Short mmCIF file of C-alpha atoms and ligand atoms in Angstrom, two decimals:
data_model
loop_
_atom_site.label_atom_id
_atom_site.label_comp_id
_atom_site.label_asym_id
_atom_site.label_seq_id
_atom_site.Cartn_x
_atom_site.Cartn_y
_atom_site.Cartn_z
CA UNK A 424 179.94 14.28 97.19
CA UNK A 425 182.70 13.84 94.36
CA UNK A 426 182.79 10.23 94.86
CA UNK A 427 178.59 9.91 94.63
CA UNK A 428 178.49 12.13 91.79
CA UNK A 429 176.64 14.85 93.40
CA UNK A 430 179.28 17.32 92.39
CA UNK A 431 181.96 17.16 89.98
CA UNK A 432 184.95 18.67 90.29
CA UNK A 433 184.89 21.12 88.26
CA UNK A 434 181.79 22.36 90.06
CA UNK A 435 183.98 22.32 93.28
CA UNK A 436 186.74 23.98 91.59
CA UNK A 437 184.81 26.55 89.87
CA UNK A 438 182.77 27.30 93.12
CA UNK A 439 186.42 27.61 95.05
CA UNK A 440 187.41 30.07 92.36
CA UNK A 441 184.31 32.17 92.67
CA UNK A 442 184.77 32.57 96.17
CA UNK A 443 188.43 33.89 95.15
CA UNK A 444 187.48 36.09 92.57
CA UNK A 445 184.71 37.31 95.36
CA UNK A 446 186.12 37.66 98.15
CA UNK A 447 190.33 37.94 97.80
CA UNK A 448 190.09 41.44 97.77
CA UNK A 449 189.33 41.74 101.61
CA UNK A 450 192.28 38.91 102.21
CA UNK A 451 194.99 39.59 99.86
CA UNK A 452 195.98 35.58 100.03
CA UNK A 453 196.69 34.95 96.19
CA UNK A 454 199.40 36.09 93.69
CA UNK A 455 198.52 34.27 90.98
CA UNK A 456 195.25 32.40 89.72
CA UNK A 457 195.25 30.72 86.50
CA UNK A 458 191.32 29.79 85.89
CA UNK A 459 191.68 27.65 82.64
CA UNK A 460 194.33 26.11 84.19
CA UNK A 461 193.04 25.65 87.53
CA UNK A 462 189.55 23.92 85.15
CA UNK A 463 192.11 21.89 83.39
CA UNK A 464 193.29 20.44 86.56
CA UNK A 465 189.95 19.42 87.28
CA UNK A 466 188.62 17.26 84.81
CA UNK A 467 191.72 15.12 84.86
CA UNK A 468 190.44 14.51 87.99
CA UNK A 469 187.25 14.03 87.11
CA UNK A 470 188.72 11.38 84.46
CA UNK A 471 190.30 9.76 87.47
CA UNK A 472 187.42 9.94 89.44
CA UNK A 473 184.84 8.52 86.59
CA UNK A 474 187.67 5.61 85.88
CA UNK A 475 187.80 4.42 89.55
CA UNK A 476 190.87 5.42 89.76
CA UNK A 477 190.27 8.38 92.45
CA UNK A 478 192.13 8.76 95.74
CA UNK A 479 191.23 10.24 99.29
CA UNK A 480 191.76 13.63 98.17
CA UNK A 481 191.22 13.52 94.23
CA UNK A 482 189.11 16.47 93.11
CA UNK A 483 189.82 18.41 95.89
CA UNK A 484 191.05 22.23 95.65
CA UNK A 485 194.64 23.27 96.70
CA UNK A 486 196.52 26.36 97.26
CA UNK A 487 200.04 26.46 96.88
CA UNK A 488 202.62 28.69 98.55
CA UNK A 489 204.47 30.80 95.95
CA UNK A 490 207.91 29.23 96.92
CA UNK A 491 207.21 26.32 95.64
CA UNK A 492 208.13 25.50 92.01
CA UNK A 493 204.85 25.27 89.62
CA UNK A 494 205.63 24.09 86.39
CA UNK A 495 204.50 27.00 83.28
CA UNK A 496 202.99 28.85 86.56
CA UNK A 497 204.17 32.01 87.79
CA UNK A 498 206.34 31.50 91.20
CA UNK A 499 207.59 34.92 93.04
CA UNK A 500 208.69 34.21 96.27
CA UNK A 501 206.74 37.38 96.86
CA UNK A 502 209.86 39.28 95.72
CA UNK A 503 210.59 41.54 92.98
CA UNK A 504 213.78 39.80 91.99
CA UNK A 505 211.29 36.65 90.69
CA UNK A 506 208.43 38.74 89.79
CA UNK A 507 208.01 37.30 86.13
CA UNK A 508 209.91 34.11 87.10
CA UNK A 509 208.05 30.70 85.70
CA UNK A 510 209.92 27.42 86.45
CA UNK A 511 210.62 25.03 83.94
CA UNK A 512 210.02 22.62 86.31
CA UNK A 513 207.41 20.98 89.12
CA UNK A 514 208.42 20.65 92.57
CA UNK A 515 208.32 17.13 93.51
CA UNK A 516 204.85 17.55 96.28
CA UNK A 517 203.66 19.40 92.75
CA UNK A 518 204.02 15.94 91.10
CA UNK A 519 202.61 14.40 93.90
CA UNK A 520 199.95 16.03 94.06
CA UNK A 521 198.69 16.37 90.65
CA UNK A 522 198.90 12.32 90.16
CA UNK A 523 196.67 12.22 93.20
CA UNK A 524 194.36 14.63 91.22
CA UNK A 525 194.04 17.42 93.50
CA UNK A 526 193.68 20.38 92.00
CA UNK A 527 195.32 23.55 92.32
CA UNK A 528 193.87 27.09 93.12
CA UNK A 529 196.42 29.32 92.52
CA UNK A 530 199.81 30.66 94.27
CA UNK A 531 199.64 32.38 97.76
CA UNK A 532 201.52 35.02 99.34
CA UNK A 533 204.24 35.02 101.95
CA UNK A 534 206.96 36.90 103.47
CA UNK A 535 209.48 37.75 100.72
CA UNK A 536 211.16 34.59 100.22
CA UNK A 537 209.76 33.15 103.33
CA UNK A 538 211.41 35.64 105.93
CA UNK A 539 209.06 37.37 107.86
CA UNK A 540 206.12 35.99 110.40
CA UNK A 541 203.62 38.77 109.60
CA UNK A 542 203.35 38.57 105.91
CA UNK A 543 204.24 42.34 105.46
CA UNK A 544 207.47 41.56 103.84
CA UNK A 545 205.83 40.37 100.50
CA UNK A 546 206.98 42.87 97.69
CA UNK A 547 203.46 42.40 96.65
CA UNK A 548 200.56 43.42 99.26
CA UNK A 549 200.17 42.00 103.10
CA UNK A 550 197.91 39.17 103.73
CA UNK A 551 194.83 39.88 106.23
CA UNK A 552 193.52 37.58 108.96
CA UNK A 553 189.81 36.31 108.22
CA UNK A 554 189.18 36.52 111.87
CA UNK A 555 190.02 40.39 111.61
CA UNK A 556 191.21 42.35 108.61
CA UNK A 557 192.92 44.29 110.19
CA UNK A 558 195.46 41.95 111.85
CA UNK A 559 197.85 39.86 110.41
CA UNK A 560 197.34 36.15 109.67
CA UNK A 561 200.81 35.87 110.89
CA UNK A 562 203.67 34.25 108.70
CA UNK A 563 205.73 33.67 106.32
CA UNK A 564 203.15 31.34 105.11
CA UNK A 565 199.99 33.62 105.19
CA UNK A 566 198.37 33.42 102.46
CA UNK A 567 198.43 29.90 102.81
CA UNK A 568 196.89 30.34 106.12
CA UNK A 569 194.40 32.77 105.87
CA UNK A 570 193.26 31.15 102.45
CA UNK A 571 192.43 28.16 104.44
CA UNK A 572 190.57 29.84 107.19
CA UNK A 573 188.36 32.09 104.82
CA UNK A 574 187.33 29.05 103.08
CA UNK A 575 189.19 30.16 99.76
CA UNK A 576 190.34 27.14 99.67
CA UNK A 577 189.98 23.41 102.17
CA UNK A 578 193.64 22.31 101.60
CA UNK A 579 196.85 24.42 101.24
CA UNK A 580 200.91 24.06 101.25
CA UNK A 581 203.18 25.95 103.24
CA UNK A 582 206.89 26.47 104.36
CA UNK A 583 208.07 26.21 108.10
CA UNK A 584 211.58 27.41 108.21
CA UNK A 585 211.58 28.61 112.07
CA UNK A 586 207.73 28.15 112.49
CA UNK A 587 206.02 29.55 109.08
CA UNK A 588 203.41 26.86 109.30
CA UNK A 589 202.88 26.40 112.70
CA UNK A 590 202.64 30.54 113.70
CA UNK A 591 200.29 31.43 110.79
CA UNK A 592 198.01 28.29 111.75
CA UNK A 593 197.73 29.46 115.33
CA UNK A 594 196.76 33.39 114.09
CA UNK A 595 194.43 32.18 111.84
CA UNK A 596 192.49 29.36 114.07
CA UNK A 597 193.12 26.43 111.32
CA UNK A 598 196.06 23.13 112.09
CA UNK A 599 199.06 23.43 110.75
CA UNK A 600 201.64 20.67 110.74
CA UNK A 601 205.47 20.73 110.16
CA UNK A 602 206.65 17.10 109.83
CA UNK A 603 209.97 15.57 110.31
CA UNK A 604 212.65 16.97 108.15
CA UNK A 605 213.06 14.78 105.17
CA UNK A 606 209.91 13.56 105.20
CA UNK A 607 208.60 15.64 102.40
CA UNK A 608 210.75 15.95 99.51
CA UNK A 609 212.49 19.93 99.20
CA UNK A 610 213.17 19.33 95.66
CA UNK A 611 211.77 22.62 93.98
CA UNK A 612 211.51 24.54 97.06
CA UNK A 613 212.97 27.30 96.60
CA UNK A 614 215.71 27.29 99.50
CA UNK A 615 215.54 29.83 102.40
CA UNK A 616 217.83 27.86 105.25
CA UNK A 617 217.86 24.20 103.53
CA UNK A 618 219.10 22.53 107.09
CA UNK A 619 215.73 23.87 108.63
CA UNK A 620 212.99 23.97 105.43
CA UNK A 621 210.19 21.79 105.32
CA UNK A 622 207.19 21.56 103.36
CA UNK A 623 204.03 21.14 105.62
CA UNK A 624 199.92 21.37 104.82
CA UNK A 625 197.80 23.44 106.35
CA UNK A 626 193.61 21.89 106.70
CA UNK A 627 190.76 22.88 108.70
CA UNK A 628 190.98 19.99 110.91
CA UNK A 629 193.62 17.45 111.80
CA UNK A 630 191.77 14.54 109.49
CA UNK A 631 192.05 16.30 106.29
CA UNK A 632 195.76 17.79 107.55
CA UNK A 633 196.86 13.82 107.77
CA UNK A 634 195.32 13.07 104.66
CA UNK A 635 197.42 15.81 102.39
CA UNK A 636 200.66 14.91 104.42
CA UNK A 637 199.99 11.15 103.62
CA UNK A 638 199.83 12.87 100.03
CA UNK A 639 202.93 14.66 99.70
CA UNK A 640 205.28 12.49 102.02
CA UNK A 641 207.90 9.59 100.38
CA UNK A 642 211.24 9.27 99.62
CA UNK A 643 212.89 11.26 96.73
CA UNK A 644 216.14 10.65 94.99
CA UNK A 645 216.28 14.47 94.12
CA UNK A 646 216.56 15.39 97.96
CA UNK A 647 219.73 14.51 99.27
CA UNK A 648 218.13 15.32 102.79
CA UNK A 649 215.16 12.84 102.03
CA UNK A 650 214.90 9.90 104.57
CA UNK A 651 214.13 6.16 102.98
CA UNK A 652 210.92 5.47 105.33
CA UNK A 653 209.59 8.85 104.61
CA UNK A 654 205.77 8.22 103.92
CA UNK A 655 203.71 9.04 106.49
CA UNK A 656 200.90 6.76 106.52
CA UNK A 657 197.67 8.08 108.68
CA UNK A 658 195.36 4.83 108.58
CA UNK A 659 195.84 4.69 112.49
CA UNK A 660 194.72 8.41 112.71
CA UNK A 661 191.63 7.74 114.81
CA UNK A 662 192.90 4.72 117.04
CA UNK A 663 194.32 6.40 119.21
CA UNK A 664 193.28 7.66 123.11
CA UNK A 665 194.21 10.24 125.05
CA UNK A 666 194.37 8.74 128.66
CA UNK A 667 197.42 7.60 130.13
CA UNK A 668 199.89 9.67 127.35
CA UNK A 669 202.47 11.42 129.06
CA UNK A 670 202.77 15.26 127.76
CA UNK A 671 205.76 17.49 129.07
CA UNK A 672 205.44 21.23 129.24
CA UNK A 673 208.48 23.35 128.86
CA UNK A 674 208.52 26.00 131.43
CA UNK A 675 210.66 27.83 128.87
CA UNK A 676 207.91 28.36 126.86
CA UNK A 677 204.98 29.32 129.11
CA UNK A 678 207.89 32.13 130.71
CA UNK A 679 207.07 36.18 130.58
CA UNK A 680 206.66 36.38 127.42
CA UNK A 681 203.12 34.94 126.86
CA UNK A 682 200.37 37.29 126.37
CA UNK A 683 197.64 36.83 129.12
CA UNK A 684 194.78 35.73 126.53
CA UNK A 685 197.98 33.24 125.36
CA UNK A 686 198.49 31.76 128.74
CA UNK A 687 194.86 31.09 130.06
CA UNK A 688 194.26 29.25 127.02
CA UNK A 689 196.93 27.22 127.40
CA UNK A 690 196.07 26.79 131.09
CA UNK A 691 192.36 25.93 130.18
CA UNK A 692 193.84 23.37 127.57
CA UNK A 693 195.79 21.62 130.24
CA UNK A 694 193.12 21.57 132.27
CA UNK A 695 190.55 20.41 129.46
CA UNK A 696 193.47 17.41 128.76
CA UNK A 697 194.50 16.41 132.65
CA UNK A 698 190.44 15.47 132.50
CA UNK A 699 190.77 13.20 130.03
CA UNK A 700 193.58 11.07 131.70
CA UNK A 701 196.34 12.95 130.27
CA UNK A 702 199.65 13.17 132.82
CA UNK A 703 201.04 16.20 132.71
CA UNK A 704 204.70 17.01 133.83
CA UNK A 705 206.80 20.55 133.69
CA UNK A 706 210.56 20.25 132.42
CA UNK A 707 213.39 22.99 132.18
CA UNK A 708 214.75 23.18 128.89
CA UNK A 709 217.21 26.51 129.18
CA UNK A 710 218.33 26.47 125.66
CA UNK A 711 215.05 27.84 124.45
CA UNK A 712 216.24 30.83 125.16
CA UNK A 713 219.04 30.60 122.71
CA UNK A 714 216.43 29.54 120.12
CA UNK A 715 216.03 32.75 118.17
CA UNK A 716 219.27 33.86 118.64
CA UNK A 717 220.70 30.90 116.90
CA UNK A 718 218.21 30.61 114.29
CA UNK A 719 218.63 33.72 113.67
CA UNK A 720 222.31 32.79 112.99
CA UNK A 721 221.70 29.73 111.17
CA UNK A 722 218.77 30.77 108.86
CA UNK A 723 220.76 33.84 107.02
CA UNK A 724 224.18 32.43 107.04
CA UNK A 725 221.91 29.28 104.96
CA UNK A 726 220.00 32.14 103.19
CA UNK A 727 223.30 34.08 102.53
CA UNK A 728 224.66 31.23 100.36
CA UNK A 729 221.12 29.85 98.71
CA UNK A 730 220.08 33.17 97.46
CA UNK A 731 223.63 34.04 95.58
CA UNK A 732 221.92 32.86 93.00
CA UNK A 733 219.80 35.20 92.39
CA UNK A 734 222.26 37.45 90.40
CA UNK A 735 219.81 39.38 87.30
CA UNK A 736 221.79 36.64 85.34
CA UNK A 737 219.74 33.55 85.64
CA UNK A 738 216.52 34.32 86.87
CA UNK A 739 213.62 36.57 86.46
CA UNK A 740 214.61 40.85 86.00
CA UNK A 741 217.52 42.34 85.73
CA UNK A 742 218.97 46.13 86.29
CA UNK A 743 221.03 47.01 83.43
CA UNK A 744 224.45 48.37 85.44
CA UNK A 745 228.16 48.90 84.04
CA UNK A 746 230.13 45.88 84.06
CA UNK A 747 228.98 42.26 85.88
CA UNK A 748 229.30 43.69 89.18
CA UNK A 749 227.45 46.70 88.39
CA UNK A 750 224.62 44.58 87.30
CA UNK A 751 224.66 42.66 90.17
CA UNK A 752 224.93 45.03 92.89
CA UNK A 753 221.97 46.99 90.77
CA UNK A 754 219.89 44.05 90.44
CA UNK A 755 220.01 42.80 93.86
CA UNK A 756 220.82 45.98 95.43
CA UNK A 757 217.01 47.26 93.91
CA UNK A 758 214.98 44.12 93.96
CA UNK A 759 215.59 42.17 97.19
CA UNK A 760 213.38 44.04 100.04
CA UNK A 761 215.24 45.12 102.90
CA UNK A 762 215.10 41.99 105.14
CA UNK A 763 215.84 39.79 102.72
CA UNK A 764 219.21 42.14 102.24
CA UNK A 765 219.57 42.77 106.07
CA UNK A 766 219.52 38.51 106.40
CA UNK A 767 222.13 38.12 103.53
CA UNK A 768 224.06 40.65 105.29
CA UNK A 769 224.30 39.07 108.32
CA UNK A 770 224.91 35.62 106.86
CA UNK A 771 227.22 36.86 105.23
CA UNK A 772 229.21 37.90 108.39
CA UNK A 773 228.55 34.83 110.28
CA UNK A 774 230.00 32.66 107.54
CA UNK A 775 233.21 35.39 106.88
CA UNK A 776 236.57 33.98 107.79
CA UNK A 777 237.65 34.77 110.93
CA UNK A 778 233.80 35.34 112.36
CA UNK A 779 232.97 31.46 111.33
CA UNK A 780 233.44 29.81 114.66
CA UNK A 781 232.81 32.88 116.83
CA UNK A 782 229.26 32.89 114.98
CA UNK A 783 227.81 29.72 112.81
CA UNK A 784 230.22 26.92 114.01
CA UNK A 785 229.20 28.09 118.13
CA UNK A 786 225.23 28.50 116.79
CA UNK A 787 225.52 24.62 115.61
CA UNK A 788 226.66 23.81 118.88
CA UNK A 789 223.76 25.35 120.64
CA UNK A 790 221.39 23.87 117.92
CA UNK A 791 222.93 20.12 119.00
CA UNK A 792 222.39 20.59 122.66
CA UNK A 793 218.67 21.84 121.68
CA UNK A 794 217.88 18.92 119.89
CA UNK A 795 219.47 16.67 122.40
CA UNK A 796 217.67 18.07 125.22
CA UNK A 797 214.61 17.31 123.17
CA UNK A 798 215.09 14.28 122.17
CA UNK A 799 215.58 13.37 125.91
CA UNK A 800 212.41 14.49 126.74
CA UNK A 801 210.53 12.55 124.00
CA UNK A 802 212.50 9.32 125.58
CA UNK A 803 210.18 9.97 129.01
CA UNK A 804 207.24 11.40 127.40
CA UNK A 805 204.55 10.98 123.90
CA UNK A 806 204.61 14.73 123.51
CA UNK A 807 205.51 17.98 124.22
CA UNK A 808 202.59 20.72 124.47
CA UNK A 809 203.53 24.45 124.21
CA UNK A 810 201.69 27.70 122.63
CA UNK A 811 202.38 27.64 118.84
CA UNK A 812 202.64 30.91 118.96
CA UNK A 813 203.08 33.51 122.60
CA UNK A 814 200.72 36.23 120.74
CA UNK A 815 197.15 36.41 119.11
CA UNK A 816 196.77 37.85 116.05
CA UNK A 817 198.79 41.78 116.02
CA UNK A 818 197.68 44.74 114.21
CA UNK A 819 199.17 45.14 110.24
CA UNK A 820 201.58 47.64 111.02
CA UNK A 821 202.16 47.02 114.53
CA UNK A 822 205.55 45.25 114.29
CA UNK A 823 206.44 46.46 110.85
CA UNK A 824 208.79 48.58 112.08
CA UNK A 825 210.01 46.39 115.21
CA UNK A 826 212.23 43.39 113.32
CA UNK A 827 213.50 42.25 116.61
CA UNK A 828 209.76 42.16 118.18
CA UNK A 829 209.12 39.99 114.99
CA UNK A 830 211.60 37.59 116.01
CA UNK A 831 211.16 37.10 119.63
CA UNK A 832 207.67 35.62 118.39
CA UNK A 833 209.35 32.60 116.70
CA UNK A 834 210.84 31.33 119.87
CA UNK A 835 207.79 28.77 120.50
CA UNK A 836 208.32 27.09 117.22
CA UNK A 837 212.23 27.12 116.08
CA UNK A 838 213.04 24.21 118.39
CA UNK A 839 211.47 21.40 115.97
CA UNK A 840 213.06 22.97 113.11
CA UNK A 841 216.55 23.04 114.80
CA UNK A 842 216.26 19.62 116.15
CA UNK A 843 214.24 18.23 112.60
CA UNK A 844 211.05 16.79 114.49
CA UNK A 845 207.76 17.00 113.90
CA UNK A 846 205.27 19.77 115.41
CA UNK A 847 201.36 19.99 114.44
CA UNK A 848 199.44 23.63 115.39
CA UNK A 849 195.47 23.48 116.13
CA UNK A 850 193.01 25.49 117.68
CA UNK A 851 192.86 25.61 121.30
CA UNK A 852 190.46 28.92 121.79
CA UNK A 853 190.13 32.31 122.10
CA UNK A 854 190.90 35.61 123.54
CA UNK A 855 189.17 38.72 122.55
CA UNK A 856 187.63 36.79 119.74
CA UNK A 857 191.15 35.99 117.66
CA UNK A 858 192.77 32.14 117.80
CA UNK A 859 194.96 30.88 119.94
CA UNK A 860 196.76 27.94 119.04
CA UNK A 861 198.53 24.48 120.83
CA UNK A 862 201.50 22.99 119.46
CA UNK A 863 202.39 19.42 120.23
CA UNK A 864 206.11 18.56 119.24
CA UNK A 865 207.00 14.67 119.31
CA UNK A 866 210.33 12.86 118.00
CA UNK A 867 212.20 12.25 114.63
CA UNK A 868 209.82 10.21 112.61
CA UNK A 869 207.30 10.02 115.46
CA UNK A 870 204.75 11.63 112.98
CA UNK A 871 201.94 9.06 113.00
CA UNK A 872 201.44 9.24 116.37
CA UNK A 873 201.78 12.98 116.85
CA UNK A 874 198.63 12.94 114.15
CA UNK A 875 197.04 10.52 115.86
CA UNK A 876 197.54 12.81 119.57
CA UNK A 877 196.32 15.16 117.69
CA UNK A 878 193.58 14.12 116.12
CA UNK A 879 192.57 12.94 119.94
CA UNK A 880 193.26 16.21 121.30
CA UNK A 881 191.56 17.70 118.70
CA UNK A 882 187.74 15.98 119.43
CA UNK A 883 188.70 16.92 123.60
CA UNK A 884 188.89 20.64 122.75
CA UNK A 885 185.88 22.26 122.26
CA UNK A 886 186.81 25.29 120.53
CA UNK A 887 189.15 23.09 117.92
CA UNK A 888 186.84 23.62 114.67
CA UNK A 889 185.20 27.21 114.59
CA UNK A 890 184.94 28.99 111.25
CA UNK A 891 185.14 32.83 111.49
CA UNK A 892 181.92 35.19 111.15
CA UNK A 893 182.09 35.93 106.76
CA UNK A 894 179.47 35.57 104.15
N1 LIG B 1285 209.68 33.86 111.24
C1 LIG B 1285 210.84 33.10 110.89
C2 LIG B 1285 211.74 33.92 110.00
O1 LIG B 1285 211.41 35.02 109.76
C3 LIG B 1285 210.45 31.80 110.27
C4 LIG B 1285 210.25 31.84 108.80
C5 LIG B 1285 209.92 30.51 108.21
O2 LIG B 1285 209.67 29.52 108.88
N2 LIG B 1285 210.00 30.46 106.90
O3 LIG B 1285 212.74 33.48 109.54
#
C-alpha cells in the first residue's frame, strides 16, 4: 500500500501510534514513545519512498528493545541505574535501519538489563501477554514480543542471550529468530554476556522475520565478534521444500520436563511434518542437561565484568555517598534490582582467583562439548526441531518468587547461544488457548536455509499465523 500510494507513511506510523497510545495500557510493552520523532522518521521515508529510492521494508513501523543504543532517545535497560540515560550514539542495526527507512515506534521493555524470561524484572512495570493479560509474554525481550503480537507494532528487535527471543516468541504465538553469532553487528548493545548476545527480529510470520534480518545483518568493523560474510540474504526464502530434509529431535529436550499441552503439540507437529516427507530421527545429546547450569555460569561471570561500568560515575544517576567507594556501593547497591546484583555476585565468584577453573574455565569446557555435539548432528541432518520453550504462557507472579523455576525454562534454547548457531521460534499451536512454539536450530552460518525450513514449515502448520481475540 506504501509503494501504490494508498497510504503514506506517516498514515501508517501515526495509525501504529494510535493503537499505542490506545491500547499500551492493557500491555505495558513501551518505555518510551517519542511521537514527533517517531513522525519525523516517517517522512524521510516517505522522501525515500516518493524518490524511488524505497526498500522492502521502507515505511514500515519498528519497535526497538530498550538495550539497544538510540541516538538523543531515552535507553534504560529497564533499570534504574540508566533511567535518564540517552546515548550519544546509534547502535549500528539503528543505522541500519534508519537508512532502510523504517521507522521507529518507540523503546520496549525487558527484563532489567536483559536477565529475566518473564519480564517481571524490569524496574519499570511487567509486560502482559496479548493472548492473556494476565500471563506473562515471557522474556527478557517482552515487550518486544508482546508488542508484535498485539499488533502495536508489525516488526520489532530483540536480545537472545540464553533464549530472550526465541522464549518470548513462543509465549506470545509470533516467530522469533536468533541468528548466528556475528551475524548482526553488537556494536551499541548494551552487553549482558557478550560471548552469547545477539541481536534478532521478531515478525508475525517468517517472510517479514527474513526480510528485517536481511535488514540488520553485515559485517561491522566496530564488532570485533562480527564475521566477514555476515549478510544474510533471504531471496531463496520460498524455494525451498520440505520433503526429503532430515530433522533430528533431541530426546533431551522432549524429557520430563515438558508440560503436557507442550508435548502433544510438539507430537502433533511431528506428525503434521513426517506427512509432508520430512524424516525424522531421535538423538541423545546428554549435555543439555548441563545447559542452564553452565549458562548460568557463563552469562554472570560475562555480566559481572560488562556491567562494572555502571559505577554513578559515567552513566545515568548517581547516590551521593562518602568517598568513591561510598558512591559506588550506594549507587549500585540502590539502583541495580536484585537479580541483576544476585548475577554480578555470582560472576563475580566464578571469575575470583582460586574459584576460576573450578567454575568458568570447567563451564567453557562443557559449553565446547555442547557445541560439538551439535555441530555433529547438523553434519547428518538440515535441522534440529525442539519446543522453544517446555511451558505455555505462566501466570505474572507465578515464578516471581521461584528464580531457579525461571531458569530451568531456558534449557530448550541456551544450546544455540552456547554453540553460536542459528535458531528461529514459530507457532506450532495451542493448549488451553495460549501458544506453543517450535524451534528449529541449524549450523554456524546455515541461516538461509534455516529461513527457508522455516518458511516451509511454516505454510505445513496450520495453526502458524493466528492473531489473538483484541479490538
Ligand atoms: N532467561 C535467560 C536469562 O535470564 C536468557 C536471557 C537472555 O537471553 N537475554 O539470562
Amino acid at each position: 500500500m506504501l509503494r501504490a500510494k494508498q497510504v503514506s507513511a506517516r498514515e501508517v506510523a501515526q495509525a501504529h501510534l494510535d493503537r499505542i497510545r490506545h491500547e499500551d495500557e492493557k500491555y505495558g510493552c513501551f518505555l518510551t514513545v517519542d511521537e514527533p520523532r517517531t513522525l519525523a522518521e516517517a517522512d524521510h521515508a516517505q522522501e525515500l519512498l516518493d524518490r524511488g529510492e524505497a526498500g522492502p521494508l521502507t515505511g514500515i513501523p519498528i519497535a526497538i528493545k530498550d538495550n539497544i543504543s538510540t541516538k538523543g532517545l531515552r535507553t534504560t535497560c529497564a533499570s534504574r541505574i540508566l533511567e535518564n540515560y540517552v546515548p550519544p550514539f546509534d547502535a549500528t542495526v539503528m543505522q541500519q535501519i534508519s537508512s532502510q527507512g523504517l521507522v521507529t515506534l518507540g523503546k520496549t521493555n525487558l527484563d532489567e538489563f536483559a536477565m529475566g524470561t518473564s519480564c517481571e524484572n524490569s524496574a519499570f512495570k511487567p509486560s502482559r501477554n496479548p493472548w492473556d493479560t494476565s500471563r506473562s509474554p515471557g522474556g527478557s525481550s517482552g515487550g518486544s514480543a508482546a508488542a508484535v503480537a498485539a499488533e502495536l507494532a508489525p516488526l520489532s528487535l530483540g536480545s537472545d542471550t540464553g533464549g530472550s527471543i526465541r522464549m518470548p516468541a513462543s509465549l506470545c504465538g509470533i516467530v522469533g529468530y536468533k541468528p548466528t553469532y556475528g551475524r548482526v553487528s553488537r556494536y551499541g548493545l548494551v552487553a549482558f554476556g557478550s560471548s552469547l548476545d545477539q541481536i534478532g527480529p521478531f515478525a508475525r510470520n517468517v517472510e517479514d522475520c527474513a526480510l528485517l534480518a536481511e535488514a540488520i545483518s553485515g559485517h561491522d568493523h566496530r564488532d570485533s565478534t562480527s564475521l566477514q560474510d555476515a549478510k544474510i540474504k533471504v531471496g531463496g526464502l520460498k524455494s525451498g521444500r520440505l520433503n526429503g530434509l532430515k530433522f533430528a529431535l533431541p530426546k533431551e529436550m522432549f524429557e520430563g520436563a515438558l508440560e503436557p499441552g507442550v508435548r502433544q503439540i510438539m507430537e502433533e507437529t511431528v506428525a503434521t511434518l513426517t506427512r509432508e516427507g520430512v524424516q525424522f530421527t531421535e538423538i541423545s545429546i546428554p549435555e543439555i542437561g548441563l545447559g542452564v547450569t553452565t549458562y548460568y555460569i557463563i552469562a554472570p561471570a560475562e555480566a559481572s565484568s560488562n556491567l562494572a561500568r555502571f559505577d554513578g560515575v559515567r552513566y545515568g544517576p548517581r547516590e551521593e555517598s562518602q568517598g568513591h567507594i561510598g558512591v559506588v556501593a550506594a549507587t549500585r547497591g540502590r539502583l541495580f534490582g536484585h537479580e541483576v546484583k544476585a548475577r554480578i555476585m555470582i560472576g563475580t565468584y566464578a571469575l575470583s582467583a582460586g574459584y576460576y577453573d573450578a567454575f568458568y574455565l570447567k563451564a567453557q569446557k562443557v559449553r565446547a562439548k555442547m557445541a560439538a555435539k551439535f555441530e555433529q548432528a547438523f553434519q547428518d541432518f538440515d535441522a534440529v526441531l525442539t519446543p522453544a520453550s517446555p511451558v505455555v504462557a505462566f501466570k505474572l507472579g507465578e515464578l516471581s518468587d521461584d528464580p531457579l523455576q525461571l531458569k530451568l525454562l531456558d534449557f530448550c534454547t541456551i544450546p544455540a547461544n552456547m554453540g553460536g548457531f542459528p535458531g528461529i521460534s514459530l507457532n506450532a499451536g495451542f493448549s488451553d488457548g495460549l501458544p506453543v512454539g517450535v524451534q528449529l536450530l541449524a549450523p554456524v552460518m546455515g541461516d538461509e536455509k534455516l529461513l527457508q525450513m522455516a518458511y516451509s514449515v511454516e505454510r505445513a502448520l496450520p495453526d502458524a499465523i493466528r492473531r489473538p481475540n483484541m479490538p
